[in-house]
XYZ file of C-alpha atoms in Angstrom:
329
model
C 15.855 140.404 107.458
C 12.061 140.585 107.770
C 10.625 139.465 104.439
C 6.893 139.199 105.072
C 4.163 140.642 107.230
C 0.781 139.564 108.565
C -0.181 136.026 107.512
C 2.235 136.029 104.534
C 4.645 133.630 106.210
C 7.732 132.049 104.650
C 7.087 128.410 103.677
C 10.058 127.483 101.456
C 13.757 128.383 101.327
C 16.483 127.685 98.776
C 20.108 128.903 98.760
C 22.232 129.432 95.616
C 25.750 129.543 97.022
C 27.472 130.305 93.709
C 25.518 133.567 93.448
C 25.291 134.240 97.212
C 21.522 134.434 96.908
C 18.688 132.987 98.984
C 15.143 132.546 97.650
C 12.144 132.197 99.931
C 8.537 131.522 98.991
C 5.541 132.779 100.974
C 1.960 131.744 101.680
C 0.636 134.610 99.542
C 2.416 133.341 96.430
C 5.480 135.609 96.465
C 9.110 134.627 95.949
C 11.756 136.936 97.425
C 15.338 137.120 96.197
C 17.738 137.979 99.016
C 21.469 138.576 98.725
C 24.290 138.266 101.257
C 28.026 138.925 101.216
C 29.050 135.655 102.851
C 30.733 137.264 105.856
C 29.963 136.222 109.419
C 27.236 138.373 110.918
C 26.198 139.855 107.564
C 22.530 140.603 106.954
C 20.278 139.518 104.115
C 18.820 142.216 101.905
C 15.793 141.882 99.598
C 16.816 142.394 95.974
C 13.567 141.563 94.178
C 10.097 140.119 94.723
C 8.130 138.095 92.151
C 4.504 136.940 92.328
C 5.057 133.279 91.448
C 1.585 132.020 92.435
C -1.816 133.696 92.589
C -4.355 133.597 95.410
C -7.642 132.387 93.942
C -10.829 134.324 94.636
C -12.327 133.209 97.916
C -9.080 131.641 99.118
C -6.825 133.021 101.863
C -3.576 131.586 100.487
C -1.999 130.706 97.174
C -1.427 127.032 96.262
C 1.433 125.671 98.361
C 4.908 126.812 97.288
C 6.568 124.747 99.994
C 9.024 123.064 97.618
C 11.718 125.146 95.901
C 15.069 124.099 94.444
C 17.853 125.510 92.247
C 19.942 123.696 89.652
C 23.727 123.373 90.185
C 24.416 126.328 87.852
C 22.025 128.514 89.837
C 20.144 129.837 86.785
C 16.979 127.710 87.013
C 14.473 127.420 89.848
C 11.763 124.839 90.367
C 8.891 126.079 92.537
C 5.924 123.941 93.476
C 2.363 125.188 93.132
C 0.274 122.587 94.877
C 0.893 119.352 92.958
C 2.447 121.153 89.957
C 6.045 122.321 89.486
C 6.794 125.562 87.614
C 10.141 126.274 85.947
C 11.616 129.761 86.422
C 14.684 131.304 84.792
C 16.882 133.354 87.122
C 18.807 136.358 85.798
C 20.918 137.877 88.550
C 21.052 141.664 88.522
C 17.902 142.121 86.412
C 15.016 144.108 87.822
C 12.790 141.173 86.922
C 15.049 138.430 88.227
C 12.611 135.545 87.722
C 10.811 134.782 84.457
C 8.536 131.785 84.029
C 9.670 129.205 81.454
C 6.818 126.719 81.758
C 5.694 123.885 84.014
C 6.173 120.167 84.489
C 2.998 118.054 84.514
C 3.750 116.597 87.904
C 0.056 116.640 88.845
C -0.292 113.459 86.762
C 1.901 111.720 89.373
C 1.221 113.690 92.578
C -2.275 113.951 94.000
C -1.068 115.707 97.163
C 0.907 118.937 97.507
C 4.586 118.467 96.684
C 6.721 118.769 99.835
C 10.216 118.572 98.296
C 11.870 119.300 94.959
C 15.608 119.000 94.313
C 18.052 118.788 91.440
C 20.524 115.997 90.888
C 24.138 117.249 90.714
C 24.285 116.160 87.064
C 22.313 115.052 83.960
C 19.537 117.658 84.347
C 17.466 115.322 86.525
C 15.302 116.420 89.429
C 13.204 114.850 92.146
C 9.700 115.597 93.380
C 8.234 114.151 96.553
C 4.947 114.196 98.422
C 3.944 112.046 101.392
C 3.164 109.012 99.249
C 5.070 109.322 95.956
C 8.707 109.905 95.004
C 9.356 110.716 91.331
C 12.444 111.278 89.147
C 12.143 113.610 86.130
C 14.153 114.802 83.136
C 14.104 118.614 83.104
C 14.953 118.956 79.393
C 12.069 116.734 78.242
C 9.721 117.257 81.182
C 9.141 113.497 81.193
C 8.820 111.139 84.147
C 11.683 108.626 84.399
C 10.513 106.504 87.322
C 8.581 106.681 90.589
C 8.005 104.686 93.765
C 6.030 104.556 97.005
C 7.328 104.244 100.591
C 6.429 100.547 100.751
C 8.468 99.715 97.607
C 11.411 98.397 99.610
C 12.131 95.187 101.467
C 12.210 96.354 105.091
C 9.567 99.066 104.739
C 7.152 96.610 103.121
C 7.154 94.606 106.371
C 5.939 97.608 108.380
C 2.424 97.021 109.764
C 1.576 100.744 109.513
C 1.296 103.192 106.638
C 4.535 104.992 105.793
C 5.131 108.507 104.478
C 8.161 110.002 102.741
C 9.983 112.481 104.949
C 12.932 113.578 102.820
C 15.608 112.636 100.300
C 19.167 113.535 99.325
C 21.433 112.850 96.332
C 25.059 111.833 96.719
C 27.787 114.146 95.391
C 27.944 112.624 91.887
C 24.195 112.131 91.500
C 24.307 108.346 91.054
C 22.579 107.451 94.323
C 19.528 108.737 96.161
C 18.806 108.209 99.828
C 15.185 108.491 100.976
C 13.574 108.503 104.409
C 10.129 107.066 105.099
C 8.374 107.031 108.458
C 5.447 105.542 110.278
C 4.310 105.085 113.866
C 6.759 102.180 114.299
C 9.891 104.074 113.245
C 11.938 105.507 110.389
C 13.399 103.692 107.372
C 16.265 104.719 105.091
C 16.545 103.411 101.534
C 19.147 103.874 98.792
C 18.159 103.850 95.124
C 20.172 104.153 91.928
C 19.765 107.312 89.822
C 20.148 107.586 86.037
C 18.134 108.480 82.955
C 17.163 104.804 82.752
C 16.475 104.237 86.464
C 13.693 101.840 87.456
C 12.451 102.142 91.034
C 9.634 99.618 90.620
C 12.115 96.852 91.519
C 13.000 96.275 95.154
C 15.603 98.679 96.496
C 19.187 97.486 96.842
C 19.518 98.569 100.475
C 17.061 99.673 103.124
C 16.931 99.543 106.885
C 14.917 100.501 109.957
C 17.270 102.975 111.665
C 15.256 104.513 114.486
C 12.190 103.462 116.511
C 10.973 107.069 116.379
C 9.506 108.489 113.139
C 11.944 110.516 111.023
C 10.844 114.131 110.547
C 13.793 115.623 108.623
C 16.817 114.580 106.555
C 20.252 116.218 106.334
C 20.222 119.395 104.234
C 23.747 118.773 102.927
C 24.433 116.572 99.869
C 25.017 112.933 100.716
C 28.764 112.430 101.027
C 31.140 109.685 102.080
C 31.020 109.123 105.813
C 28.008 110.227 107.839
C 24.822 112.261 107.620
C 22.062 113.189 110.053
C 18.318 112.677 110.419
C 15.931 114.292 112.913
C 13.129 112.456 114.710
C 9.704 113.164 116.171
C 11.121 112.693 119.687
C 13.575 115.577 119.255
C 16.593 113.329 118.723
C 19.203 113.691 115.996
C 20.648 110.416 114.694
C 24.039 110.401 112.988
C 23.940 107.684 110.333
C 26.866 105.783 108.805
C 26.398 105.891 105.038
C 27.839 102.453 104.278
C 25.913 100.432 106.848
C 22.849 102.723 107.184
C 23.134 102.263 110.945
C 22.860 104.885 113.678
C 26.295 105.525 115.200
C 25.205 108.273 117.577
C 21.976 109.637 119.075
C 21.891 113.265 120.177
C 19.176 114.420 122.578
C 19.106 117.856 120.996
C 15.474 118.933 121.450
C 12.254 118.198 123.270
C 10.097 118.595 120.161
C 10.168 117.190 116.593
C 13.246 118.185 114.577
C 12.315 120.165 111.453
C 15.784 120.851 109.964
C 19.139 119.180 110.501
C 22.576 119.152 108.883
C 26.091 117.951 109.661
C 28.570 120.799 109.246
C 31.986 120.385 107.645
C 33.468 120.625 111.145
C 31.568 117.474 112.088
C 29.242 119.303 114.467
C 25.499 119.041 114.003
C 23.117 121.999 113.595
C 19.409 121.365 114.083
C 16.122 123.256 114.426
C 13.013 122.008 116.254
C 9.305 122.627 115.788
C 9.422 125.363 118.449
C 12.110 127.215 116.364
C 14.829 126.515 118.935
C 18.240 125.832 117.356
C 20.969 123.535 118.670
C 24.645 123.125 117.760
C 25.987 119.805 119.066
C 29.536 118.429 119.077
C 28.960 115.011 117.524
C 32.564 113.790 117.900
C 32.386 113.974 121.695
C 29.053 112.150 121.794
C 30.225 109.463 119.376
C 33.320 108.812 121.520
C 31.232 108.592 124.706
C 28.610 106.340 123.122
C 31.333 104.161 121.578
C 32.944 103.678 125.000
C 29.543 102.863 126.497
C 28.949 100.399 123.679
C 32.301 98.673 124.257
C 31.659 98.474 128.015
C 28.223 97.007 127.338
C 29.755 94.348 125.073
C 32.367 93.445 127.705
C 29.641 93.268 130.377
C 27.495 90.979 128.235
C 30.474 88.705 127.507
C 31.242 88.485 131.232
C 27.631 87.563 131.983
C 27.742 84.934 129.258
C 30.965 83.453 130.709
C 29.471 83.305 134.218
C 26.268 81.718 132.862
C 28.179 79.036 130.937
C 30.397 78.324 133.974
C 27.389 77.879 136.254
C 25.555 75.852 133.611
C 28.422 73.366 133.229
C 28.857 73.218 137.010
C 25.176 72.345 137.324
C 25.504 69.622 134.704
C 28.513 68.211 136.519
C 26.590 68.000 139.801
C 23.912 65.831 138.158
C 26.388 63.565 136.375
C 26.343 59.892 137.584
C 29.359 58.821 139.707
C 32.163 57.055 137.904
C 32.221 53.268 138.184
C 34.773 51.804 140.658
C 37.734 49.909 139.261
C 37.351 46.049 139.344
C 40.788 45.792 140.971
C 39.340 47.441 144.053
């Protein structure tokens, strides 16, 4: 479904599965409500359009509405407006589907435009993120709970280059948050605890450098037991084991930076690159192949080590002094 024309491009998308509705924000400050019937091949249809941000006089675009997120119940939307977040009430079926409820003073924390906003699965908490700051908020009070910077973790702090946040995801019960930060030397993943009393100023419990290429996108699906995916600037998709935060499989899916990526329930990986090309990759097959290659590499290294030790001891034996002759001889 074509939703915009001219330079009024789509910049943010949010799906509310419970209501079978998709919201998309545009550069000219509009938010479109689109419905779908959930059947394969079905088309989206525009239900309503709301002007959620205004284009200032002398400007070509409205303040960035890149970040948009819906609460688990699907009746509240958070839409960024530059470094501020506005709260909108959603009433499905009404002619005026979105009505503004107020705003959160996120500009006191974020100096740059907010790139991501997302709700926790519980407790009415939500996250805001720009390149340099990650913040956790209480929606009911509008108050900041805690915040951190990309370098506020053990491994990332050792990076010799400046890092930027590149995405985040809650786990299914909302008690853990995984964040991705990147720099020229690679991408880092960090897990942090989430609660109304969370404190992210302390060093993170777990973090790790997972790819030598900068991370450009994080899995769109909620963090779940098992694996998730991240996209890189080199066009690769890395499948990450949640427990160890290690890459178990690298997929050469694209030739350009990956902008969106998600592991499907089937285990396959769907990704989109900067050039808008999409890829659907069978991860199971690649994991099996790379596992076999890994096992063969280990066996090869062990064989080399055995040969080296054998030759080393043989060399030592050749330089050993001859044994003394028996006095009886």
